[in-house]
mmCIF file of N, CA and C in Angstrom:
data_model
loop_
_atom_site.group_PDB
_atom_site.id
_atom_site.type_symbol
_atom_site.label_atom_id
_atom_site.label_comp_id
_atom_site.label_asym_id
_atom_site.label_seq_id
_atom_site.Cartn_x
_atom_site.Cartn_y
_atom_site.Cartn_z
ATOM 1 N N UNK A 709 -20.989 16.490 -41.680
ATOM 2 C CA UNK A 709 -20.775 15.660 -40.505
ATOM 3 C C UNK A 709 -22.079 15.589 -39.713
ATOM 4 N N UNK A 710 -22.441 14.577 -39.451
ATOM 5 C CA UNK A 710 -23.541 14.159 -38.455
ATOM 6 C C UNK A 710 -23.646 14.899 -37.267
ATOM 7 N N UNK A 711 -24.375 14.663 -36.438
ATOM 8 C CA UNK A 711 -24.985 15.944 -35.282
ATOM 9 C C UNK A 711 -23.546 14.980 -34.251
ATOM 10 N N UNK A 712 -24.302 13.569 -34.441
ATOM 11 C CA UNK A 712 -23.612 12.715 -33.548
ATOM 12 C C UNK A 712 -22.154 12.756 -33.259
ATOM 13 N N UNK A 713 -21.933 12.560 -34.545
ATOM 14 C CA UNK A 713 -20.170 12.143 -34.951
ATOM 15 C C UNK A 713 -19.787 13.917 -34.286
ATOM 16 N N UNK A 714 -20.469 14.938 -34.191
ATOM 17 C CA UNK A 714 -19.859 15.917 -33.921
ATOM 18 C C UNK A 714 -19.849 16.101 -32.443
ATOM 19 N N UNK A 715 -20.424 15.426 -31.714
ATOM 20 C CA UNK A 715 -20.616 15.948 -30.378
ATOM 21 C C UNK A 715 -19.169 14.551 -29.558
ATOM 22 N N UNK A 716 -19.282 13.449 -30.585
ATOM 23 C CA UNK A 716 -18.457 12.812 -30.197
ATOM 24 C C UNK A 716 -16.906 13.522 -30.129
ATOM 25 N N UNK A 717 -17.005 13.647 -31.247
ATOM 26 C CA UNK A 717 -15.411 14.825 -32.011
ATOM 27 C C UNK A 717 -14.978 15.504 -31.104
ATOM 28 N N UNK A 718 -16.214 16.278 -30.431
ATOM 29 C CA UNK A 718 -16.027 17.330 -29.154
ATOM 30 C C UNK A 718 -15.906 16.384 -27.659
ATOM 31 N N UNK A 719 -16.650 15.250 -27.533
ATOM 32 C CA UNK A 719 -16.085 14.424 -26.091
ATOM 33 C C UNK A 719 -15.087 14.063 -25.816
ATOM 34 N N UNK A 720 -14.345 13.387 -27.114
ATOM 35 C CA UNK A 720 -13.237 12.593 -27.091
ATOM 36 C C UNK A 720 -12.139 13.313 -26.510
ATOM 37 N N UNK A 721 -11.218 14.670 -27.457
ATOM 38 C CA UNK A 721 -10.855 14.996 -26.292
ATOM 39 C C UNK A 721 -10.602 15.688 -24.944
ATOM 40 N N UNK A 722 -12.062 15.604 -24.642
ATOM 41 C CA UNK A 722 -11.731 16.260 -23.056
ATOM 42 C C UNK A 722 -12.382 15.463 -22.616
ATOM 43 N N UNK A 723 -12.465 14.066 -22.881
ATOM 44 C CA UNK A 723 -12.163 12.908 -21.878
ATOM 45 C C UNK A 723 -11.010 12.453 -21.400
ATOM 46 N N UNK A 724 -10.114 12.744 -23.095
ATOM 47 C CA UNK A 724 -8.462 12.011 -22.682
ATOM 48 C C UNK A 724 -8.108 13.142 -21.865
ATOM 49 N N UNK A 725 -8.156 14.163 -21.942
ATOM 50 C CA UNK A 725 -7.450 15.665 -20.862
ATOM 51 C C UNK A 725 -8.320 14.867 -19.724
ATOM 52 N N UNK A 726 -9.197 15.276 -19.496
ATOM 53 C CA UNK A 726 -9.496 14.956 -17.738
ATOM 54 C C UNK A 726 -8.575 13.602 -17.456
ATOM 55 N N UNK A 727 -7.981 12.406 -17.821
ATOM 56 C CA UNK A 727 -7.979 11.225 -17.883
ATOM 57 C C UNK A 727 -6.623 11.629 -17.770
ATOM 58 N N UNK A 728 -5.690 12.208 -18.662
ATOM 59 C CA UNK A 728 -4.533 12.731 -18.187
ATOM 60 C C UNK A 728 -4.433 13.507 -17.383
ATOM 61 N N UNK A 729 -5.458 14.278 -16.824
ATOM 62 C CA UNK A 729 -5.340 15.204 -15.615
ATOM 63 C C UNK A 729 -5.493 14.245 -14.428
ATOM 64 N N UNK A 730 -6.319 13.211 -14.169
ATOM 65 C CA UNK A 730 -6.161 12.776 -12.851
ATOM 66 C C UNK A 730 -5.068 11.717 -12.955
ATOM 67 N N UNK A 731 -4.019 11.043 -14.112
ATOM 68 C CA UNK A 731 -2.966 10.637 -14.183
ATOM 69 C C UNK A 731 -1.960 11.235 -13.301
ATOM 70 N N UNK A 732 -1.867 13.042 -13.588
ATOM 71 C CA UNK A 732 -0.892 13.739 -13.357
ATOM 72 C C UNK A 732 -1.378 14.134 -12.165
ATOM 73 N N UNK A 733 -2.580 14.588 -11.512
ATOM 74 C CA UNK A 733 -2.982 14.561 -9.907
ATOM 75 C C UNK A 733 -2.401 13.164 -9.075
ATOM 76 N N UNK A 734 -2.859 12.390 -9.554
ATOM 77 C CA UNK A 734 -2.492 11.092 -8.417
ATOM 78 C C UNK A 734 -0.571 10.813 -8.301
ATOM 79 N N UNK A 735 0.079 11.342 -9.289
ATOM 80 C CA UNK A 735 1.792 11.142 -9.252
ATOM 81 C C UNK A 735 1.895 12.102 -8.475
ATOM 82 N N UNK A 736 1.575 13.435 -8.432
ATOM 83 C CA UNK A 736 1.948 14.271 -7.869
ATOM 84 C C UNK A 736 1.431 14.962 -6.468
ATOM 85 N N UNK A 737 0.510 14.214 -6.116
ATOM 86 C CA UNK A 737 -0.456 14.729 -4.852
ATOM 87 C C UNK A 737 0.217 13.738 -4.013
ATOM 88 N N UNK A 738 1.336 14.870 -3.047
ATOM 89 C CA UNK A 738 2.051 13.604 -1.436
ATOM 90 C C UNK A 738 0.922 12.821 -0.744
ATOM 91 N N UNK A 739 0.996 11.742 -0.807
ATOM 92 C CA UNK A 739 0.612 11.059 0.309
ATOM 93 C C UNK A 739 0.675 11.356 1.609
ATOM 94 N N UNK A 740 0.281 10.959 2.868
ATOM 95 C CA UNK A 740 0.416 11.510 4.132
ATOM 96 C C UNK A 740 1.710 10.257 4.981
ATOM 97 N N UNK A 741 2.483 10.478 5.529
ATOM 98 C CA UNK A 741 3.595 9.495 5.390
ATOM 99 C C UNK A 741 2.971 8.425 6.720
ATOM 100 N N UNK A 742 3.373 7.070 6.393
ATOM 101 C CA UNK A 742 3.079 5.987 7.763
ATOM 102 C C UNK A 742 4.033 7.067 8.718
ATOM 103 N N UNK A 743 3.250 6.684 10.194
ATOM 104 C CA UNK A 743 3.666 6.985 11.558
ATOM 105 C C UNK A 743 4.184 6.269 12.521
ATOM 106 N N UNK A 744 3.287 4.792 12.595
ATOM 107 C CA UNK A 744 3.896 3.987 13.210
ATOM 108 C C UNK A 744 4.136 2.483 12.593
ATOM 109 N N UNK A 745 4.866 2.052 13.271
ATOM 110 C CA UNK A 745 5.590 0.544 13.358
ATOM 111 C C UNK A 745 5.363 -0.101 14.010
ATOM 112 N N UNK A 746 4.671 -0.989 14.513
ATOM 113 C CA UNK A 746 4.219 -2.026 15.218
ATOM 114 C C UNK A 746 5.214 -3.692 14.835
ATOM 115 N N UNK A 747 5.924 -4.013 15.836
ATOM 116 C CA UNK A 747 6.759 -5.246 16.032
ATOM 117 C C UNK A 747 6.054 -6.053 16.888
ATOM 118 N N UNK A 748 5.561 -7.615 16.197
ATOM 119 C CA UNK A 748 5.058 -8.564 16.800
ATOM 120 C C UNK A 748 6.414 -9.668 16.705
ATOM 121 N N UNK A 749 6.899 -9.955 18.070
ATOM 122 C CA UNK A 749 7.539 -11.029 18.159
ATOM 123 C C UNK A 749 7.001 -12.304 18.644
ATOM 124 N N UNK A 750 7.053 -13.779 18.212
ATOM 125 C CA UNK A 750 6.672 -14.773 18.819
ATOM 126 C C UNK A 750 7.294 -15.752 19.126
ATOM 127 N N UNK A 751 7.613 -16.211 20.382
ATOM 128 C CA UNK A 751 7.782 -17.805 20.502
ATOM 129 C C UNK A 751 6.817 -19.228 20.820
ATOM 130 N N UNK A 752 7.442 -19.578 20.116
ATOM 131 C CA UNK A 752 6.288 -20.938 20.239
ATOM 132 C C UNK A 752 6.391 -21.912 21.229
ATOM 133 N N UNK A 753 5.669 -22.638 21.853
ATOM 134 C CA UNK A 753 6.126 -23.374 22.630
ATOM 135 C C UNK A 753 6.385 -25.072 22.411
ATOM 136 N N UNK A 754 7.617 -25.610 22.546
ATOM 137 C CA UNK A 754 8.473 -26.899 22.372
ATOM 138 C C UNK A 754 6.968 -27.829 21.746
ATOM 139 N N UNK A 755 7.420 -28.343 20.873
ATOM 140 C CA UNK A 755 6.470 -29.316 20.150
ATOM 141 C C UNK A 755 5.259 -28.560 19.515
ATOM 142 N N UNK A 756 5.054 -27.925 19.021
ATOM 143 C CA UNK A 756 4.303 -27.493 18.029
ATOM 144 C C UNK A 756 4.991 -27.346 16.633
ATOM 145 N N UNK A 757 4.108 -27.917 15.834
ATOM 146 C CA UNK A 757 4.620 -28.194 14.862
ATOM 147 C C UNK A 757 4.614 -27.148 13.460
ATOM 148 N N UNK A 758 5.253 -27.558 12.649
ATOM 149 C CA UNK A 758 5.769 -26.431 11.201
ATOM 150 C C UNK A 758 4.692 -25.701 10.820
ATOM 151 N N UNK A 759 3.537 -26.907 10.461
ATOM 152 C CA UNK A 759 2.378 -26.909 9.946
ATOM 153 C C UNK A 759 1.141 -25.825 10.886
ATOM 154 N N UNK A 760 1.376 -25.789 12.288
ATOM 155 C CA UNK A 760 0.427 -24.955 13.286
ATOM 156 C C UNK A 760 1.370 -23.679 13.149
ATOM 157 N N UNK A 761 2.924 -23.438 12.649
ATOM 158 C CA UNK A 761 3.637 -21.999 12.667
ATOM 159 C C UNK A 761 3.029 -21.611 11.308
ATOM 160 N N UNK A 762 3.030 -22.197 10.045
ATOM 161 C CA UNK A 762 2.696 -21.606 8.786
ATOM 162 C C UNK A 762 1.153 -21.388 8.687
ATOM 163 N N UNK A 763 0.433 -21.734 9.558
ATOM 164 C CA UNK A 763 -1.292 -21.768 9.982
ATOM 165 C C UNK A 763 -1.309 -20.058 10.351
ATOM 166 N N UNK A 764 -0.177 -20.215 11.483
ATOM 167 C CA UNK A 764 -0.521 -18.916 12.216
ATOM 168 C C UNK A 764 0.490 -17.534 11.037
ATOM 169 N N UNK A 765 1.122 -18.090 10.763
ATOM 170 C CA UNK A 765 1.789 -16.697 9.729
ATOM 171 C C UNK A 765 0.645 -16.362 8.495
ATOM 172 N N UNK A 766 -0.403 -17.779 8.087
ATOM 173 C CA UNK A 766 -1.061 -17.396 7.203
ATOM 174 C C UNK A 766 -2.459 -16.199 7.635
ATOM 175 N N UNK A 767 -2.745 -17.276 8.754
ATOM 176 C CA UNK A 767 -4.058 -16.216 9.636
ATOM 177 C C UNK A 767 -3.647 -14.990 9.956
ATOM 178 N N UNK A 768 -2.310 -14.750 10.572
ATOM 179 C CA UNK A 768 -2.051 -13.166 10.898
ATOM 180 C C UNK A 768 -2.041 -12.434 9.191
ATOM 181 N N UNK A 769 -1.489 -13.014 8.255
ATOM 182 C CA UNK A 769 -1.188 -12.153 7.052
ATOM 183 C C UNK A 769 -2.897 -11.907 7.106
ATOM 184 N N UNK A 770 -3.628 -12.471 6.772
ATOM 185 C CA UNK A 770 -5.234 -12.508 6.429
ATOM 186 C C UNK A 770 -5.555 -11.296 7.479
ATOM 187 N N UNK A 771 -5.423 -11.122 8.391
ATOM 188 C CA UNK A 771 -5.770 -10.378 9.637
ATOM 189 C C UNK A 771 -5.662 -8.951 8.951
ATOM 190 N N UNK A 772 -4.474 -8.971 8.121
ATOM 191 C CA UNK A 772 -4.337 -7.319 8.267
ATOM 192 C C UNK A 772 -5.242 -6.798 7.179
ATOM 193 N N UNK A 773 -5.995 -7.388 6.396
ATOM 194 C CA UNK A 773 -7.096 -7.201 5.283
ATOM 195 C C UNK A 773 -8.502 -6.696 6.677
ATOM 196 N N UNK A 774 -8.405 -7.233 7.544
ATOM 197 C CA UNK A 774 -9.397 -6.687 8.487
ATOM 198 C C UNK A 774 -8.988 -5.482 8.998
ATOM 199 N N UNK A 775 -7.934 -4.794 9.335
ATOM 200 C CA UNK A 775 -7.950 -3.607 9.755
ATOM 201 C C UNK A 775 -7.559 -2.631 8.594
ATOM 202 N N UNK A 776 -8.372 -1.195 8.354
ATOM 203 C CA UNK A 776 -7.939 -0.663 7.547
ATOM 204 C C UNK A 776 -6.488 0.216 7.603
ATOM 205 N N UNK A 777 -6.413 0.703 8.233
ATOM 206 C CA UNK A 777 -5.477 1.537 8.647
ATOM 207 C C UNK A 777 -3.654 0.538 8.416
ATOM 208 N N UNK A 778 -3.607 -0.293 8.219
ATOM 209 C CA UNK A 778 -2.319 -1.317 7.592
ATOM 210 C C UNK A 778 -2.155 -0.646 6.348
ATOM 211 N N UNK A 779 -1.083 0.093 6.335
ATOM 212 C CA UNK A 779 -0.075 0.418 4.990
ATOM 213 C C UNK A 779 0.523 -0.855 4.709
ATOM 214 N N UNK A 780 1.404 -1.630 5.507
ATOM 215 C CA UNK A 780 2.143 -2.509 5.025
ATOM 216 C C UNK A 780 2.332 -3.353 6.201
ATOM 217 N N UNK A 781 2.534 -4.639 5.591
ATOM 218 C CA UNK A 781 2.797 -5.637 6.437
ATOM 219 C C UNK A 781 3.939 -6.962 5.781
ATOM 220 N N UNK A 782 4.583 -7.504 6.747
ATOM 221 C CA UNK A 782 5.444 -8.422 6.409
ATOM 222 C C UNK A 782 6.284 -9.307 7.434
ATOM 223 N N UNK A 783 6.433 -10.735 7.351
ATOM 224 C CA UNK A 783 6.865 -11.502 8.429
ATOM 225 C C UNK A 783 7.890 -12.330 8.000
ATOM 226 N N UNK A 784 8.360 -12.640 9.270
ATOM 227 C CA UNK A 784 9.267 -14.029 8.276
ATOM 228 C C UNK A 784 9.809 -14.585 10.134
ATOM 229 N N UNK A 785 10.364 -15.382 9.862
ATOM 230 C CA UNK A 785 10.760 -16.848 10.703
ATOM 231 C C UNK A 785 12.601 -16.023 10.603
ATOM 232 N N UNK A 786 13.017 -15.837 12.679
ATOM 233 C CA UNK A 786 14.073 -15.182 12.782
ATOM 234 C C UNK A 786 15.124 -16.653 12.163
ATOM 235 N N UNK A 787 15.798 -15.430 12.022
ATOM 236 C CA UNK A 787 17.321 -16.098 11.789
ATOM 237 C C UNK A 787 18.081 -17.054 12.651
ATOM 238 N N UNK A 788 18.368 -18.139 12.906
ATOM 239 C CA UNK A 788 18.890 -18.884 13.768
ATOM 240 C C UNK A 788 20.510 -18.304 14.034
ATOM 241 N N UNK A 789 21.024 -18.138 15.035
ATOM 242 C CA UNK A 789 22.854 -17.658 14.735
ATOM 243 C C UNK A 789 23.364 -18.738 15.440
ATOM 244 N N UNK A 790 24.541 -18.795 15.524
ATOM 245 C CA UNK A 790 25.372 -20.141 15.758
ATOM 246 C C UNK A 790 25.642 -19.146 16.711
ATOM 247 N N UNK A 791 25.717 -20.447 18.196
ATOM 248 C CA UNK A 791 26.463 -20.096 19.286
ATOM 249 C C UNK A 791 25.261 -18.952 20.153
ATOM 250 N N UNK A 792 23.797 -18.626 19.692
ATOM 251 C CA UNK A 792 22.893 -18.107 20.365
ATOM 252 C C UNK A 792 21.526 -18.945 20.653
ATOM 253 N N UNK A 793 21.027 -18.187 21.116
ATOM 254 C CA UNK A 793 19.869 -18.771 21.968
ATOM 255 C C UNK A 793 18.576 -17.790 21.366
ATOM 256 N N UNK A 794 17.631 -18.149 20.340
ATOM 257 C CA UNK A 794 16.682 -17.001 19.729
ATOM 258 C C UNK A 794 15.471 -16.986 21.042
ATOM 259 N N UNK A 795 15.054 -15.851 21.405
ATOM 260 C CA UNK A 795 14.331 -15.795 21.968
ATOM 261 C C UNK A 795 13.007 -15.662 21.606
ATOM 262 N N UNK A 796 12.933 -15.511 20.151
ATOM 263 C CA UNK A 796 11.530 -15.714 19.282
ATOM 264 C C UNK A 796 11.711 -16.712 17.952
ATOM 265 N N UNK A 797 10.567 -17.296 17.449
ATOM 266 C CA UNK A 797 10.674 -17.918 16.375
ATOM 267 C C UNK A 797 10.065 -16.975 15.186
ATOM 268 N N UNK A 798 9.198 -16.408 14.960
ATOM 269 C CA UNK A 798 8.316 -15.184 14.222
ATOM 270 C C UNK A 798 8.457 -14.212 14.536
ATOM 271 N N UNK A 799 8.506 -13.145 13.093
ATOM 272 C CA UNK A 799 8.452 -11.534 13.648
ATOM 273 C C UNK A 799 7.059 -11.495 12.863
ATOM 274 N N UNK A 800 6.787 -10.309 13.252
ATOM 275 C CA UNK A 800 5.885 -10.145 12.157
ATOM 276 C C UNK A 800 5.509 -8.234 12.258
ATOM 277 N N UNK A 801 5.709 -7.536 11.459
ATOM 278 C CA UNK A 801 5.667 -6.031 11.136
ATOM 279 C C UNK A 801 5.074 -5.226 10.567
ATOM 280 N N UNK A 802 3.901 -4.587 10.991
ATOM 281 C CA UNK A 802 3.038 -3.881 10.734
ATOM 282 C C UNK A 802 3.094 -1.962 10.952
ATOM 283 N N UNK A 803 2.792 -1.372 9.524
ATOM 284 C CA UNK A 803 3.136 -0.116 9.285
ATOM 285 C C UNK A 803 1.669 0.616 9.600
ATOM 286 N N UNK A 804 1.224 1.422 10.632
ATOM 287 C CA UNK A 804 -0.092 1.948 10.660
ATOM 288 C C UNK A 804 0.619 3.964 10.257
ATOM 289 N N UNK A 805 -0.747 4.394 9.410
ATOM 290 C CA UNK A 805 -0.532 5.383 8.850
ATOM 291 C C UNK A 805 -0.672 6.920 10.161
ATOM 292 N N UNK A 806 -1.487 6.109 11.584
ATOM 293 C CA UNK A 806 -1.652 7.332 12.413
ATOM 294 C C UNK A 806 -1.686 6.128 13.785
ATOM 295 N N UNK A 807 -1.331 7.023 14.731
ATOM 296 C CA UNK A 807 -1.309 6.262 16.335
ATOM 297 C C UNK A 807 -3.046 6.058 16.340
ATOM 298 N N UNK A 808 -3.868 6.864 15.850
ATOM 299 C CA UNK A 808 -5.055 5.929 16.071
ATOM 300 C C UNK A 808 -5.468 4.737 15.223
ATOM 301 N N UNK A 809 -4.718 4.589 14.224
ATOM 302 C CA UNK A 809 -4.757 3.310 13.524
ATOM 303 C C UNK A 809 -3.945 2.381 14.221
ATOM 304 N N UNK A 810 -2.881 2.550 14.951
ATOM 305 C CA UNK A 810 -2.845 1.422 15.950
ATOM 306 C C UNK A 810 -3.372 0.892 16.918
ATOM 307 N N UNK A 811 -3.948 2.006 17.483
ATOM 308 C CA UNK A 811 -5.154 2.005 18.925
ATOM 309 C C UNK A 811 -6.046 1.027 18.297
ATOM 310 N N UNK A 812 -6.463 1.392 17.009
ATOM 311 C CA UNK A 812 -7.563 0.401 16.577
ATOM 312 C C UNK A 812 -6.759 -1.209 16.243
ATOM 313 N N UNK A 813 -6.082 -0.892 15.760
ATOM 314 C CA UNK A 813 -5.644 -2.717 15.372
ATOM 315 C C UNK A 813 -5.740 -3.085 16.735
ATOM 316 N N UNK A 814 -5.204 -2.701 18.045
ATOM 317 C CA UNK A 814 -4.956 -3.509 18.926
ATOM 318 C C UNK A 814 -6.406 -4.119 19.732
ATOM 319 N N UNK A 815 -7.174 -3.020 19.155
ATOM 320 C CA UNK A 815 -8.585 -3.551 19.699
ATOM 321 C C UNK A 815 -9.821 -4.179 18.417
ATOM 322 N N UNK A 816 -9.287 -4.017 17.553
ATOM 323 C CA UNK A 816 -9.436 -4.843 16.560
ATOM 324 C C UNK A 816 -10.586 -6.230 17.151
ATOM 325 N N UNK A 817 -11.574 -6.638 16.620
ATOM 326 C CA UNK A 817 -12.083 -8.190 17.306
ATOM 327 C C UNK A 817 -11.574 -9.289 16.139
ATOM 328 N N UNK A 818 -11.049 -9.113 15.179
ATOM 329 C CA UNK A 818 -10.456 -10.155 14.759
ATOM 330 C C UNK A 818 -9.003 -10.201 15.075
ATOM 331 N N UNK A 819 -8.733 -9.601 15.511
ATOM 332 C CA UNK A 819 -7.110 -9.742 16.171
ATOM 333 C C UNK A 819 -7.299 -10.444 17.883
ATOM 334 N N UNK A 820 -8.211 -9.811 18.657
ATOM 335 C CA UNK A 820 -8.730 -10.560 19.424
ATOM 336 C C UNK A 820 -8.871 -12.262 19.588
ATOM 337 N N UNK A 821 -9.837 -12.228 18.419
ATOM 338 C CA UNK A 821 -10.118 -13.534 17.751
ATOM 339 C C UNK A 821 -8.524 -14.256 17.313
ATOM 340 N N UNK A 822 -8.007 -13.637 16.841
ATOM 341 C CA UNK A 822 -6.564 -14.675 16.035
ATOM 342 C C UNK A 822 -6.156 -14.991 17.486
ATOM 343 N N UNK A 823 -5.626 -13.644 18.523
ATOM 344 C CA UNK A 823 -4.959 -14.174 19.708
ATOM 345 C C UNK A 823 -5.517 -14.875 20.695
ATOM 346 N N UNK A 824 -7.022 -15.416 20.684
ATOM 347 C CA UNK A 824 -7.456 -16.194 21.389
ATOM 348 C C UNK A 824 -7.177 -17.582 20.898
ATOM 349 N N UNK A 825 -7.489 -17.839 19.312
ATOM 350 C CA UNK A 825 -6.722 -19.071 18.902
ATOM 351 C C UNK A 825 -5.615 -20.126 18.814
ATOM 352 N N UNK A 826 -4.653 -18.919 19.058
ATOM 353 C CA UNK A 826 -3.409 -19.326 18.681
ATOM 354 C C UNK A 826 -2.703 -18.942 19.927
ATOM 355 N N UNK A 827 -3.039 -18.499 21.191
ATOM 356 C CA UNK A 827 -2.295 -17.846 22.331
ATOM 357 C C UNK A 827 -1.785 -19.442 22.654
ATOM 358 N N UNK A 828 -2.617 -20.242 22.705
ATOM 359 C CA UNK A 828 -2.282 -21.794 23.688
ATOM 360 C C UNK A 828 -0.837 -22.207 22.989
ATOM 361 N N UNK A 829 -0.628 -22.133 21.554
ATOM 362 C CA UNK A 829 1.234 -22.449 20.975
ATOM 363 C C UNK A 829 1.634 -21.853 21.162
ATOM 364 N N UNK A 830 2.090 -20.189 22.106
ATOM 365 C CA UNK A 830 2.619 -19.128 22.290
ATOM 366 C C UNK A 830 3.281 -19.579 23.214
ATOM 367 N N UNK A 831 4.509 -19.398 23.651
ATOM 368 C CA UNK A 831 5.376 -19.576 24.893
ATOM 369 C C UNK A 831 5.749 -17.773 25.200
ATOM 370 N N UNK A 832 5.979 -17.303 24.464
ATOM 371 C CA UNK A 832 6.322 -15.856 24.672
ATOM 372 C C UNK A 832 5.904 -15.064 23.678
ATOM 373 N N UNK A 833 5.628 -13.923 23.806
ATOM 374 C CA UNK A 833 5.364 -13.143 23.101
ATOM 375 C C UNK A 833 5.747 -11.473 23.018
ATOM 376 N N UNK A 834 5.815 -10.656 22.318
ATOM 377 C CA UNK A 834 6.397 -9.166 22.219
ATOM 378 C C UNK A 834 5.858 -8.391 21.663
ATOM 379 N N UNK A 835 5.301 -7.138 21.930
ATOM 380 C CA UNK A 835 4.597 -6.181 20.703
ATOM 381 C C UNK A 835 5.442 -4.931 21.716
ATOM 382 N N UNK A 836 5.829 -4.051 20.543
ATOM 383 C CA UNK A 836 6.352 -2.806 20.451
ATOM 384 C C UNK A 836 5.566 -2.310 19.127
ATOM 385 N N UNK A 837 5.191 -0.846 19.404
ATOM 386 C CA UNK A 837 5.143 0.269 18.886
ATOM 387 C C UNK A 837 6.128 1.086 18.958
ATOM 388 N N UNK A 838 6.788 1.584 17.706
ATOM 389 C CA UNK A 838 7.592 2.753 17.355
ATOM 390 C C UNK A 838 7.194 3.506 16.472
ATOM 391 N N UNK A 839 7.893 5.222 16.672
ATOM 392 C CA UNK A 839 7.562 5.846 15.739
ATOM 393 C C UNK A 839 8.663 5.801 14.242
ATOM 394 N N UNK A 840 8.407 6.319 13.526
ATOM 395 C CA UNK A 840 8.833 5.765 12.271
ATOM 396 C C UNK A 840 9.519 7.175 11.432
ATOM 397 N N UNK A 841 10.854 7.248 11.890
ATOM 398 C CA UNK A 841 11.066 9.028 11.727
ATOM 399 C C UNK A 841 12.456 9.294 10.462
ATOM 400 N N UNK A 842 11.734 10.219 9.632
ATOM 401 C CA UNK A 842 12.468 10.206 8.251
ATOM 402 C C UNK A 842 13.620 10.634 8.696
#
């Protein structure tokens, strides 16, 4: 056997072991759990149209690629009920992994930036922070 073919013989496997070892590290090493919940409610104001609401659900989704600290995010357009009066048209719900990852989104300058854009179609608006408890 060649010098080569032998040193290969010997890499191969304790490449696949390390390779299955950080397989079996990353399943089994807990994560640190999200902390908070951040609730953005919005209403829009009378005559603004579909096209300026799906503008602004697209720009906020884009937004959360700017802050790191976003575990998860997700929105949607409330539910209309028969016989009520919605006091928002958009939610929109953001998971930060520590209270200083919310401190930062809120001072965030592209969040700044989105709510300077889009404040003028706003008729109302809502943000709550909660904690998020197993």
């Amino acid at each position: 056997m060649k010098p080569r073919n032998k040193t290969l013989g010997y890499l191969l496997p304790v490449f696949a072991l390390c390779v299955f070892m950080l397989v079996i590290y990353g399943a089994y090493v807990p994560h640190k759990p999200a902390e908070i919940q951040r609730v953005v409610c919005i209403k829009f104001k009378a005559g603004t149209t579909n096209e300026d609401v799906e503008k602004h659900l697209r720009d906020f989704a884009s937004m959360k690629n700017a802050v790191k600290d976003v575990v998860a995010y997700s929105a949607g357009h409330v539910q209309k009920l028969e016989g009520s009066e919605n006091q928002f048209d958009v939610i929109h719900y953001l998971t930060f992994r520590t209270k200083e990852g919310a401190a930062q989104y809120a001072a965030n300058a592209d969040r700044k930036q989105f709510v300077k854009a889009n404040e003028a179609n706003w008729d109302n608006v809502l943000e709550m922070n909660s904690n998020i408890e197993k």
